[in-house]
mmCIF file with all atom_site columns, C-alpha atoms in Angstrom:
data_model
loop_
_atom_site.group_PDB
_atom_site.id
_atom_site.type_symbol
_atom_site.label_atom_id
_atom_site.label_alt_id
_atom_site.label_comp_id
_atom_site.label_asym_id
_atom_site.label_entity_id
_atom_site.label_seq_id
_atom_site.pdbx_PDB_ins_code
_atom_site.Cartn_x
_atom_site.Cartn_y
_atom_site.Cartn_z
_atom_site.occupancy
_atom_site.B_iso_or_equiv
_atom_site.pdbx_formal_charge
_atom_site.auth_seq_id
_atom_site.auth_comp_id
_atom_site.auth_asym_id
_atom_site.auth_atom_id
_atom_site.pdbx_PDB_model_num
ATOM 1   C CA . UNK Y 1 1   ? 115.397 157.339 155.591 1.00 0.00 ? 1   UNK Y CA 1
ATOM 2   C CA . UNK Y 1 2   ? 116.182 158.724 152.198 1.00 0.00 ? 2   UNK Y CA 1
ATOM 3   C CA . UNK Y 1 3   ? 119.618 157.412 151.748 1.00 0.00 ? 3   UNK Y CA 1
ATOM 4   C CA . UNK Y 1 4   ? 118.486 153.734 153.452 1.00 0.00 ? 4   UNK Y CA 1
ATOM 5   C CA . UNK Y 1 5   ? 115.430 153.504 150.307 1.00 0.00 ? 5   UNK Y CA 1
ATOM 6   C CA . UNK Y 1 6   ? 118.098 154.687 147.798 1.00 0.00 ? 6   UNK Y CA 1
ATOM 7   C CA . UNK Y 1 7   ? 120.439 151.770 149.157 1.00 0.00 ? 7   UNK Y CA 1
ATOM 8   C CA . UNK Y 1 8   ? 117.609 149.255 149.013 1.00 0.00 ? 8   UNK Y CA 1
ATOM 9   C CA . UNK Y 1 9   ? 116.647 150.352 145.187 1.00 0.00 ? 9   UNK Y CA 1
ATOM 10  C CA . UNK Y 1 10  ? 120.433 149.949 143.928 1.00 0.00 ? 10  UNK Y CA 1
ATOM 11  C CA . UNK Y 1 11  ? 120.608 146.415 145.920 1.00 0.00 ? 11  UNK Y CA 1
ATOM 12  C CA . UNK Y 1 12  ? 117.082 145.610 144.096 1.00 0.00 ? 12  UNK Y CA 1
ATOM 13  C CA . UNK Y 1 13  ? 118.395 147.173 140.717 1.00 0.00 ? 13  UNK Y CA 1
ATOM 14  C CA . UNK Y 1 14  ? 121.667 144.622 140.917 1.00 0.00 ? 14  UNK Y CA 1
ATOM 15  C CA . UNK Y 1 15  ? 120.052 141.493 141.506 1.00 0.00 ? 15  UNK Y CA 1
ATOM 16  C CA . UNK Y 1 16  ? 117.810 142.127 138.993 1.00 0.00 ? 16  UNK Y CA 1
ATOM 17  C CA . UNK Y 1 17  ? 120.364 142.658 136.494 1.00 0.00 ? 17  UNK Y CA 1
ATOM 18  C CA . UNK Y 1 18  ? 122.499 139.308 137.827 1.00 0.00 ? 18  UNK Y CA 1
ATOM 19  C CA . UNK Y 1 19  ? 119.126 137.501 136.937 1.00 0.00 ? 19  UNK Y CA 1
ATOM 20  C CA . UNK Y 1 20  ? 118.975 138.857 133.661 1.00 0.00 ? 20  UNK Y CA 1
ATOM 21  C CA . UNK Y 1 21  ? 122.538 137.557 132.745 1.00 0.00 ? 21  UNK Y CA 1
ATOM 22  C CA . UNK Y 1 22  ? 121.493 134.081 133.686 1.00 0.00 ? 22  UNK Y CA 1
ATOM 23  C CA . UNK Y 1 23  ? 118.243 133.867 131.563 1.00 0.00 ? 23  UNK Y CA 1
ATOM 24  C CA . UNK Y 1 24  ? 120.842 134.553 128.653 1.00 0.00 ? 24  UNK Y CA 1
ATOM 25  C CA . UNK Y 1 25  ? 122.569 131.721 129.268 1.00 0.00 ? 25  UNK Y CA 1
ATOM 26  C CA . UNK Y 1 26  ? 121.461 128.936 126.612 1.00 0.00 ? 26  UNK Y CA 1
ATOM 27  C CA . UNK Y 1 27  ? 120.184 125.723 128.604 1.00 0.00 ? 27  UNK Y CA 1
ATOM 28  C CA . UNK Y 1 28  ? 119.888 122.560 127.052 1.00 0.00 ? 28  UNK Y CA 1
ATOM 29  C CA . UNK Y 1 29  ? 116.631 120.945 126.421 1.00 0.00 ? 29  UNK Y CA 1
ATOM 30  C CA . UNK Y 1 30  ? 114.837 118.236 128.487 1.00 0.00 ? 30  UNK Y CA 1
ATOM 31  C CA . UNK Y 1 31  ? 113.462 116.445 125.382 1.00 0.00 ? 31  UNK Y CA 1
ATOM 32  C CA . UNK Y 1 32  ? 116.758 116.968 123.299 1.00 0.00 ? 32  UNK Y CA 1
ATOM 33  C CA . UNK Y 1 33  ? 119.350 114.103 124.235 1.00 0.00 ? 33  UNK Y CA 1
ATOM 34  C CA . UNK Y 1 34  ? 122.957 114.527 124.175 1.00 0.00 ? 34  UNK Y CA 1
ATOM 35  C CA . UNK Y 1 35  ? 124.541 113.522 120.570 1.00 0.00 ? 35  UNK Y CA 1
ATOM 36  C CA . UNK Y 1 36  ? 125.423 109.516 121.651 1.00 0.00 ? 36  UNK Y CA 1
ATOM 37  C CA . UNK Y 1 37  ? 129.148 108.824 120.860 1.00 0.00 ? 37  UNK Y CA 1
ATOM 38  C CA . UNK Y 1 38  ? 129.890 106.416 118.442 1.00 0.00 ? 38  UNK Y CA 1
ATOM 39  C CA . UNK Y 1 39  ? 129.298 103.224 119.180 1.00 0.00 ? 39  UNK Y CA 1
ATOM 40  C CA . UNK Y 1 40  ? 131.008 101.114 116.369 1.00 0.00 ? 40  UNK Y CA 1
ATOM 41  C CA . UNK Y 1 41  ? 133.042 99.063  118.128 1.00 0.00 ? 41  UNK Y CA 1
ATOM 42  C CA . UNK Y 1 42  ? 136.955 99.506  116.218 1.00 0.00 ? 42  UNK Y CA 1
ATOM 43  C CA . UNK Y 1 43  ? 137.267 96.636  113.865 1.00 0.00 ? 43  UNK Y CA 1
ATOM 44  C CA . UNK Y 1 44  ? 133.567 96.291  112.435 1.00 0.00 ? 44  UNK Y CA 1
ATOM 45  C CA . UNK Y 1 45  ? 132.189 97.539  109.595 1.00 0.00 ? 45  UNK Y CA 1
ATOM 46  C CA . UNK Y 1 46  ? 128.771 99.484  109.179 1.00 0.00 ? 46  UNK Y CA 1
ATOM 47  C CA . UNK Y 1 47  ? 125.901 97.025  109.603 1.00 0.00 ? 47  UNK Y CA 1
ATOM 48  C CA . UNK Y 1 48  ? 125.713 94.344  107.927 1.00 0.00 ? 48  UNK Y CA 1
ATOM 49  C CA . UNK Y 1 49  ? 129.180 93.588  107.098 1.00 0.00 ? 49  UNK Y CA 1
ATOM 50  C CA . UNK Y 1 50  ? 130.747 90.544  108.677 1.00 0.00 ? 50  UNK Y CA 1
ATOM 51  C CA . UNK Y 1 51  ? 134.410 90.786  109.207 1.00 0.00 ? 51  UNK Y CA 1
ATOM 52  C CA . UNK Y 1 52  ? 136.504 88.124  107.519 1.00 0.00 ? 52  UNK Y CA 1
ATOM 53  C CA . UNK Y 1 53  ? 137.768 85.194  110.256 1.00 0.00 ? 53  UNK Y CA 1
ATOM 54  C CA . UNK Y 1 54  ? 139.548 81.978  109.965 1.00 0.00 ? 54  UNK Y CA 1
ATOM 55  C CA . UNK Y 1 55  ? 136.510 80.873  111.668 1.00 0.00 ? 55  UNK Y CA 1
ATOM 56  C CA . UNK Y 1 56  ? 134.006 81.625  108.583 1.00 0.00 ? 56  UNK Y CA 1
ATOM 57  C CA . UNK Y 1 57  ? 136.112 79.186  106.386 1.00 0.00 ? 57  UNK Y CA 1
ATOM 58  C CA . UNK Y 1 58  ? 134.118 76.155  106.179 1.00 0.00 ? 58  UNK Y CA 1
ATOM 59  C CA . UNK Y 1 59  ? 135.101 72.304  105.267 1.00 0.00 ? 59  UNK Y CA 1
ATOM 60  C CA . UNK Y 1 60  ? 134.216 73.263  101.439 1.00 0.00 ? 60  UNK Y CA 1
ATOM 61  C CA . UNK Y 1 61  ? 137.129 74.963  100.275 1.00 0.00 ? 61  UNK Y CA 1
ATOM 62  C CA . UNK Y 1 62  ? 139.660 73.140  102.444 1.00 0.00 ? 62  UNK Y CA 1
ATOM 63  C CA . UNK Y 1 63  ? 138.453 69.908  101.014 1.00 0.00 ? 63  UNK Y CA 1
ATOM 64  C CA . UNK Y 1 64  ? 138.523 71.168  97.223  1.00 0.00 ? 64  UNK Y CA 1
ATOM 65  C CA . UNK Y 1 65  ? 141.946 72.181  98.139  1.00 0.00 ? 65  UNK Y CA 1
ATOM 66  C CA . UNK Y 1 66  ? 142.940 69.124  99.215  1.00 0.00 ? 66  UNK Y CA 1
ATOM 67  C CA . UNK Y 1 67  ? 141.324 67.194  95.974  1.00 0.00 ? 67  UNK Y CA 1
ATOM 68  C CA . UNK Y 1 68  ? 143.169 69.633  93.646  1.00 0.00 ? 68  UNK Y CA 1
ATOM 69  C CA . UNK Y 1 69  ? 146.602 68.410  95.479  1.00 0.00 ? 69  UNK Y CA 1
ATOM 70  C CA . UNK Y 1 70  ? 145.435 65.312  94.217  1.00 0.00 ? 70  UNK Y CA 1
ATOM 71  C CA . UNK Y 1 71  ? 144.793 66.582  90.459  1.00 0.00 ? 71  UNK Y CA 1
ATOM 72  C CA . UNK Y 1 72  ? 148.131 68.044  90.256  1.00 0.00 ? 72  UNK Y CA 1
ATOM 73  C CA . UNK Y 1 73  ? 150.220 64.831  91.481  1.00 0.00 ? 73  UNK Y CA 1
ATOM 74  C CA . UNK Y 1 74  ? 148.361 62.601  89.005  1.00 0.00 ? 74  UNK Y CA 1
ATOM 75  C CA . UNK Y 1 75  ? 149.001 65.022  86.559  1.00 0.00 ? 75  UNK Y CA 1
ATOM 76  C CA . UNK Y 1 76  ? 152.676 65.263  87.285  1.00 0.00 ? 76  UNK Y CA 1
ATOM 77  C CA . UNK Y 1 77  ? 153.084 61.284  87.646  1.00 0.00 ? 77  UNK Y CA 1
ATOM 78  C CA . UNK Y 1 78  ? 151.613 61.126  84.168  1.00 0.00 ? 78  UNK Y CA 1
ATOM 79  C CA . UNK Y 1 79  ? 154.101 63.628  82.645  1.00 0.00 ? 79  UNK Y CA 1
ATOM 80  C CA . UNK Y 1 80  ? 156.792 61.773  84.128  1.00 0.00 ? 80  UNK Y CA 1
ATOM 81  C CA . UNK Y 1 81  ? 155.819 58.572  82.992  1.00 0.00 ? 81  UNK Y CA 1
ATOM 82  C CA . UNK Y 1 82  ? 155.581 59.671  79.514  1.00 0.00 ? 82  UNK Y CA 1
ATOM 83  C CA . UNK Y 1 83  ? 159.095 61.772  79.907  1.00 0.00 ? 83  UNK Y CA 1
ATOM 84  C CA . UNK Y 1 84  ? 160.692 58.421  81.140  1.00 0.00 ? 84  UNK Y CA 1
ATOM 85  C CA . UNK Y 1 85  ? 159.035 56.799  77.767  1.00 0.00 ? 85  UNK Y CA 1
ATOM 86  C CA . UNK Y 1 86  ? 156.650 54.402  79.032  1.00 0.00 ? 86  UNK Y CA 1
ATOM 87  C CA . UNK Y 1 87  ? 154.688 52.481  75.875  1.00 0.00 ? 87  UNK Y CA 1
ATOM 88  C CA . UNK Y 1 88  ? 151.295 50.557  75.412  1.00 0.00 ? 88  UNK Y CA 1
ATOM 89  C CA . UNK Y 1 89  ? 148.707 50.161  77.673  1.00 0.00 ? 89  UNK Y CA 1
ATOM 90  C CA . UNK Y 1 90  ? 151.161 52.227  80.601  1.00 0.00 ? 90  UNK Y CA 1
ATOM 91  C CA . UNK Y 1 91  ? 151.468 55.158  78.655  1.00 0.00 ? 91  UNK Y CA 1
ATOM 92  C CA . UNK Y 1 92  ? 147.598 55.412  77.512  1.00 0.00 ? 92  UNK Y CA 1
ATOM 93  C CA . UNK Y 1 93  ? 147.008 55.149  81.147  1.00 0.00 ? 93  UNK Y CA 1
ATOM 94  C CA . UNK Y 1 94  ? 149.332 58.378  81.538  1.00 0.00 ? 94  UNK Y CA 1
ATOM 95  C CA . UNK Y 1 95  ? 148.167 60.205  79.294  1.00 0.00 ? 95  UNK Y CA 1
ATOM 96  C CA . UNK Y 1 96  ? 144.113 59.082  80.271  1.00 0.00 ? 96  UNK Y CA 1
ATOM 97  C CA . UNK Y 1 97  ? 145.050 60.516  83.781  1.00 0.00 ? 97  UNK Y CA 1
ATOM 98  C CA . UNK Y 1 98  ? 146.594 63.753  82.675  1.00 0.00 ? 98  UNK Y CA 1
ATOM 99  C CA . UNK Y 1 99  ? 143.464 64.462  80.872  1.00 0.00 ? 99  UNK Y CA 1
ATOM 100 C CA . UNK Y 1 100 ? 140.961 63.655  83.570  1.00 0.00 ? 100 UNK Y CA 1
ATOM 101 C CA . UNK Y 1 101 ? 142.717 64.955  86.682  1.00 0.00 ? 101 UNK Y CA 1
ATOM 102 C CA . UNK Y 1 102 ? 143.300 67.910  84.307  1.00 0.00 ? 102 UNK Y CA 1
ATOM 103 C CA . UNK Y 1 103 ? 139.746 68.102  83.638  1.00 0.00 ? 103 UNK Y CA 1
ATOM 104 C CA . UNK Y 1 104 ? 138.525 67.757  87.379  1.00 0.00 ? 104 UNK Y CA 1
ATOM 105 C CA . UNK Y 1 105 ? 141.136 70.594  88.482  1.00 0.00 ? 105 UNK Y CA 1
ATOM 106 C CA . UNK Y 1 106 ? 138.951 72.772  85.863  1.00 0.00 ? 106 UNK Y CA 1
ATOM 107 C CA . UNK Y 1 107 ? 136.092 72.128  87.726  1.00 0.00 ? 107 UNK Y CA 1
ATOM 108 C CA . UNK Y 1 108 ? 137.393 72.070  91.158  1.00 0.00 ? 108 UNK Y CA 1
ATOM 109 C CA . UNK Y 1 109 ? 138.676 75.488  90.922  1.00 0.00 ? 109 UNK Y CA 1
ATOM 110 C CA . UNK Y 1 110 ? 134.764 76.406  89.433  1.00 0.00 ? 110 UNK Y CA 1
ATOM 111 C CA . UNK Y 1 111 ? 134.133 75.636  92.943  1.00 0.00 ? 111 UNK Y CA 1
ATOM 112 C CA . UNK Y 1 112 ? 136.802 78.302  94.591  1.00 0.00 ? 112 UNK Y CA 1
ATOM 113 C CA . UNK Y 1 113 ? 139.150 75.821  96.602  1.00 0.00 ? 113 UNK Y CA 1
ATOM 114 C CA . UNK Y 1 114 ? 140.732 77.565  99.741  1.00 0.00 ? 114 UNK Y CA 1
ATOM 115 C CA . UNK Y 1 115 ? 144.290 78.782  98.724  1.00 0.00 ? 115 UNK Y CA 1
ATOM 116 C CA . UNK Y 1 116 ? 147.031 76.796  100.281 1.00 0.00 ? 116 UNK Y CA 1
ATOM 117 C CA . UNK Y 1 117 ? 145.302 75.093  102.928 1.00 0.00 ? 117 UNK Y CA 1
ATOM 118 C CA . UNK Y 1 118 ? 147.122 73.322  105.464 1.00 0.00 ? 118 UNK Y CA 1
ATOM 119 C CA . UNK Y 1 119 ? 145.834 70.254  104.502 1.00 0.00 ? 119 UNK Y CA 1
ATOM 120 C CA . UNK Y 1 120 ? 146.429 70.886  100.787 1.00 0.00 ? 120 UNK Y CA 1
ATOM 121 C CA . UNK Y 1 121 ? 150.100 71.278  101.450 1.00 0.00 ? 121 UNK Y CA 1
ATOM 122 C CA . UNK Y 1 122 ? 150.401 68.445  103.449 1.00 0.00 ? 122 UNK Y CA 1
ATOM 123 C CA . UNK Y 1 123 ? 148.741 66.268  100.248 1.00 0.00 ? 123 UNK Y CA 1
ATOM 124 C CA . UNK Y 1 124 ? 151.058 68.100  98.118  1.00 0.00 ? 124 UNK Y CA 1
ATOM 125 C CA . UNK Y 1 125 ? 154.041 67.022  99.881  1.00 0.00 ? 125 UNK Y CA 1
ATOM 126 C CA . UNK Y 1 126 ? 153.068 63.508  100.296 1.00 0.00 ? 126 UNK Y CA 1
ATOM 127 C CA . UNK Y 1 127 ? 152.714 63.323  96.489  1.00 0.00 ? 127 UNK Y CA 1
ATOM 128 C CA . UNK Y 1 128 ? 155.820 65.029  95.862  1.00 0.00 ? 128 UNK Y CA 1
ATOM 129 C CA . UNK Y 1 129 ? 157.980 62.556  97.762  1.00 0.00 ? 129 UNK Y CA 1
ATOM 130 C CA . UNK Y 1 130 ? 156.748 59.813  95.801  1.00 0.00 ? 130 UNK Y CA 1
ATOM 131 C CA . UNK Y 1 131 ? 157.362 61.408  92.506  1.00 0.00 ? 131 UNK Y CA 1
ATOM 132 C CA . UNK Y 1 132 ? 161.174 62.052  93.757  1.00 0.00 ? 132 UNK Y CA 1
ATOM 133 C CA . UNK Y 1 133 ? 161.260 58.484  94.397  1.00 0.00 ? 133 UNK Y CA 1
ATOM 134 C CA . UNK Y 1 134 ? 160.140 57.608  90.898  1.00 0.00 ? 134 UNK Y CA 1
ATOM 135 C CA . UNK Y 1 135 ? 162.295 60.132  89.328  1.00 0.00 ? 135 UNK Y CA 1
ATOM 136 C CA . UNK Y 1 136 ? 165.616 57.911  89.967  1.00 0.00 ? 136 UNK Y CA 1
ATOM 137 C CA . UNK Y 1 137 ? 163.950 54.941  88.161  1.00 0.00 ? 137 UNK Y CA 1
ATOM 138 C CA . UNK Y 1 138 ? 163.981 54.009  84.426  1.00 0.00 ? 138 UNK Y CA 1
ATOM 139 C CA . UNK Y 1 139 ? 163.041 51.568  82.141  1.00 0.00 ? 139 UNK Y CA 1
ATOM 140 C CA . UNK Y 1 140 ? 161.370 48.125  83.250  1.00 0.00 ? 140 UNK Y CA 1
ATOM 141 C CA . UNK Y 1 141 ? 161.753 49.192  86.970  1.00 0.00 ? 141 UNK Y CA 1
ATOM 142 C CA . UNK Y 1 142 ? 160.059 52.819  86.164  1.00 0.00 ? 142 UNK Y CA 1
ATOM 143 C CA . UNK Y 1 143 ? 157.334 51.094  84.757  1.00 0.00 ? 143 UNK Y CA 1
ATOM 144 C CA . UNK Y 1 144 ? 156.916 48.747  87.591  1.00 0.00 ? 144 UNK Y CA 1
ATOM 145 C CA . UNK Y 1 145 ? 156.896 51.801  90.416  1.00 0.00 ? 145 UNK Y CA 1
ATOM 146 C CA . UNK Y 1 146 ? 154.625 53.788  88.412  1.00 0.00 ? 146 UNK Y CA 1
ATOM 147 C CA . UNK Y 1 147 ? 152.085 51.255  87.951  1.00 0.00 ? 147 UNK Y CA 1
ATOM 148 C CA . UNK Y 1 148 ? 152.234 50.425  91.590  1.00 0.00 ? 148 UNK Y CA 1
ATOM 149 C CA . UNK Y 1 149 ? 151.887 54.350  92.303  1.00 0.00 ? 149 UNK Y CA 1
ATOM 150 C CA . UNK Y 1 150 ? 148.875 54.377  90.676  1.00 0.00 ? 150 UNK Y CA 1
ATOM 151 C CA . UNK Y 1 151 ? 147.295 51.515  92.422  1.00 0.00 ? 151 UNK Y CA 1
ATOM 152 C CA . UNK Y 1 152 ? 148.304 52.755  96.042  1.00 0.00 ? 152 UNK Y CA 1
ATOM 153 C CA . UNK Y 1 153 ? 147.680 56.638  95.016  1.00 0.00 ? 153 UNK Y CA 1
ATOM 154 C CA . UNK Y 1 154 ? 143.838 55.683  93.925  1.00 0.00 ? 154 UNK Y CA 1
ATOM 155 C CA . UNK Y 1 155 ? 143.120 53.560  97.270  1.00 0.00 ? 155 UNK Y CA 1
ATOM 156 C CA . UNK Y 1 156 ? 144.464 56.437  99.231  1.00 0.00 ? 156 UNK Y CA 1
ATOM 157 C CA . UNK Y 1 157 ? 142.584 58.845  97.439  1.00 0.00 ? 157 UNK Y CA 1
ATOM 158 C CA . UNK Y 1 158 ? 139.551 56.795  97.580  1.00 0.00 ? 158 UNK Y CA 1
ATOM 159 C CA . UNK Y 1 159 ? 139.785 56.760  101.404 1.00 0.00 ? 159 UNK Y CA 1
ATOM 160 C CA . UNK Y 1 160 ? 140.289 60.510  101.681 1.00 0.00 ? 160 UNK Y CA 1
ATOM 161 C CA . UNK Y 1 161 ? 137.524 61.419  99.915  1.00 0.00 ? 161 UNK Y CA 1
ATOM 162 C CA . UNK Y 1 162 ? 135.249 58.667  102.184 1.00 0.00 ? 162 UNK Y CA 1
ATOM 163 C CA . UNK Y 1 163 ? 136.784 59.577  105.476 1.00 0.00 ? 163 UNK Y CA 1
ATOM 164 C CA . UNK Y 1 164 ? 137.738 63.407  104.961 1.00 0.00 ? 164 UNK Y CA 1
ATOM 165 C CA . UNK Y 1 165 ? 136.614 65.363  102.133 1.00 0.00 ? 165 UNK Y CA 1
ATOM 166 C CA . UNK Y 1 166 ? 133.092 63.920  101.813 1.00 0.00 ? 166 UNK Y CA 1
ATOM 167 C CA . UNK Y 1 167 ? 131.800 64.397  105.033 1.00 0.00 ? 167 UNK Y CA 1
ATOM 168 C CA . UNK Y 1 168 ? 133.757 67.485  105.517 1.00 0.00 ? 168 UNK Y CA 1
ATOM 169 C CA . UNK Y 1 169 ? 131.484 69.279  102.441 1.00 0.00 ? 169 UNK Y CA 1
ATOM 170 C CA . UNK Y 1 170 ? 128.495 71.117  103.411 1.00 0.00 ? 170 UNK Y CA 1
ATOM 171 C CA . UNK Y 1 171 ? 127.553 72.784  99.744  1.00 0.00 ? 171 UNK Y CA 1
ATOM 172 C CA . UNK Y 1 172 ? 125.182 70.607  97.447  1.00 0.00 ? 172 UNK Y CA 1
ATOM 173 C CA . UNK Y 1 173 ? 127.437 71.639  94.486  1.00 0.00 ? 173 UNK Y CA 1
ATOM 174 C CA . UNK Y 1 174 ? 130.800 70.781  96.373  1.00 0.00 ? 174 UNK Y CA 1
ATOM 175 C CA . UNK Y 1 175 ? 129.145 67.767  97.810  1.00 0.00 ? 175 UNK Y CA 1
ATOM 176 C CA . UNK Y 1 176 ? 127.859 66.423  93.786  1.00 0.00 ? 176 UNK Y CA 1
ATOM 177 C CA . UNK Y 1 177 ? 131.333 67.201  92.552  1.00 0.00 ? 177 UNK Y CA 1
ATOM 178 C CA . UNK Y 1 178 ? 133.626 65.348  95.384  1.00 0.00 ? 178 UNK Y CA 1
ATOM 179 C CA . UNK Y 1 179 ? 130.957 62.216  94.542  1.00 0.00 ? 179 UNK Y CA 1
ATOM 180 C CA . UNK Y 1 180 ? 131.254 62.447  91.286  1.00 0.00 ? 180 UNK Y CA 1
ATOM 181 C CA . UNK Y 1 181 ? 134.819 62.476  91.517  1.00 0.00 ? 181 UNK Y CA 1
ATOM 182 C CA . UNK Y 1 182 ? 134.937 58.938  93.900  1.00 0.00 ? 182 UNK Y CA 1
ATOM 183 C CA . UNK Y 1 183 ? 133.240 57.626  90.786  1.00 0.00 ? 183 UNK Y CA 1
ATOM 184 C CA . UNK Y 1 184 ? 136.276 58.548  88.463  1.00 0.00 ? 184 UNK Y CA 1
ATOM 185 C CA . UNK Y 1 185 ? 138.561 57.648  91.173  1.00 0.00 ? 185 UNK Y CA 1
ATOM 186 C CA . UNK Y 1 186 ? 137.396 54.138  91.547  1.00 0.00 ? 186 UNK Y CA 1
ATOM 187 C CA . UNK Y 1 187 ? 137.468 53.890  88.329  1.00 0.00 ? 187 UNK Y CA 1
ATOM 188 C CA . UNK Y 1 188 ? 141.147 54.706  87.681  1.00 0.00 ? 188 UNK Y CA 1
ATOM 189 C CA . UNK Y 1 189 ? 142.026 52.176  90.187  1.00 0.00 ? 189 UNK Y CA 1
ATOM 190 C CA . UNK Y 1 190 ? 140.457 49.685  88.389  1.00 0.00 ? 190 UNK Y CA 1
ATOM 191 C CA . UNK Y 1 191 ? 142.288 50.445  85.356  1.00 0.00 ? 191 UNK Y CA 1
ATOM 192 C CA . UNK Y 1 192 ? 145.526 50.441  87.166  1.00 0.00 ? 192 UNK Y CA 1
ATOM 193 C CA . UNK Y 1 193 ? 144.568 47.009  88.487  1.00 0.00 ? 193 UNK Y CA 1
ATOM 194 C CA . UNK Y 1 194 ? 144.067 45.609  85.117  1.00 0.00 ? 194 UNK Y CA 1
ATOM 195 C CA . UNK Y 1 195 ? 147.564 47.070  83.643  1.00 0.00 ? 195 UNK Y CA 1
ATOM 196 C CA . UNK Y 1 196 ? 150.313 44.633  82.388  1.00 0.00 ? 196 UNK Y CA 1
ATOM 197 C CA . UNK Y 1 197 ? 152.302 43.246  85.308  1.00 0.00 ? 197 UNK Y CA 1
ATOM 198 C CA . UNK Y 1 198 ? 155.347 43.439  83.241  1.00 0.00 ? 198 UNK Y CA 1
ATOM 199 C CA . UNK Y 1 199 ? 155.956 45.287  79.333  1.00 0.00 ? 199 UNK Y CA 1
ATOM 200 C CA . UNK Y 1 200 ? 154.683 42.993  76.806  1.00 0.00 ? 200 UNK Y CA 1
ATOM 201 C CA . UNK Y 1 201 ? 157.764 41.733  74.300  1.00 0.00 ? 201 UNK Y CA 1
ATOM 202 C CA . UNK Y 1 202 ? 158.037 44.016  71.003  1.00 0.00 ? 202 UNK Y CA 1
ATOM 203 C CA . UNK Y 1 203 ? 156.250 41.998  68.296  1.00 0.00 ? 203 UNK Y CA 1
ATOM 204 C CA . UNK Y 1 204 ? 158.562 40.089  66.143  1.00 0.00 ? 204 UNK Y CA 1
ATOM 205 C CA . UNK Y 1 205 ? 158.597 40.305  62.327  1.00 0.00 ? 205 UNK Y CA 1
ATOM 206 C CA . UNK Y 1 206 ? 157.094 37.318  60.537  1.00 0.00 ? 206 UNK Y CA 1
ATOM 207 C CA . UNK Y 1 207 ? 160.251 37.305  58.060  1.00 0.00 ? 207 UNK Y CA 1
ATOM 208 C CA . UNK Y 1 208 ? 162.757 37.329  61.132  1.00 0.00 ? 208 UNK Y CA 1
ATOM 209 C CA . UNK Y 1 209 ? 161.108 33.947  62.331  1.00 0.00 ? 209 UNK Y CA 1
ATOM 210 C CA . UNK Y 1 210 ? 161.553 31.538  59.131  1.00 0.00 ? 210 UNK Y CA 1
#
């Protein structure tokens, strides 16, 4: 009996020791949540930051870029006309185009056009084609071609403003700028139409007529 009682005591001691070891192991608290995995999706910024994509671009920047392509063309045409030595009212008109479209370009730049937009490139290519065509002309032929190019170019610019650029604009400051530009372009068109059909002959000295 004594041997049996001793065996029971040893078995009970072993069980109690094993239970004490298990109680020493740390257990997660029921009230403490496990650390959450970083939920930030790759490519996303901190809260409030919006990654920029092509879809974020509205029509304002593109419309302004197209307008600057028109401005650049009119400036280049005016400089070419002066290099071709046009005279009289046509020379005055060419200088006016350089000044007014240069001023409009500065105003347009201040509104942040989209750099190198596809529509602006297309408009620029169109203008470059006209510039190359006129480069081969000289004298009276060039003068007539330049005047006609001014009539055609400002007619097209009005149509582009009315049908594409102004409807595409959302910002009030861009809309106001495009409307003001349209007024000036219409005036340029009327001034081009008023240019003489041919260069007036040089005035003769009164003494040579005697």
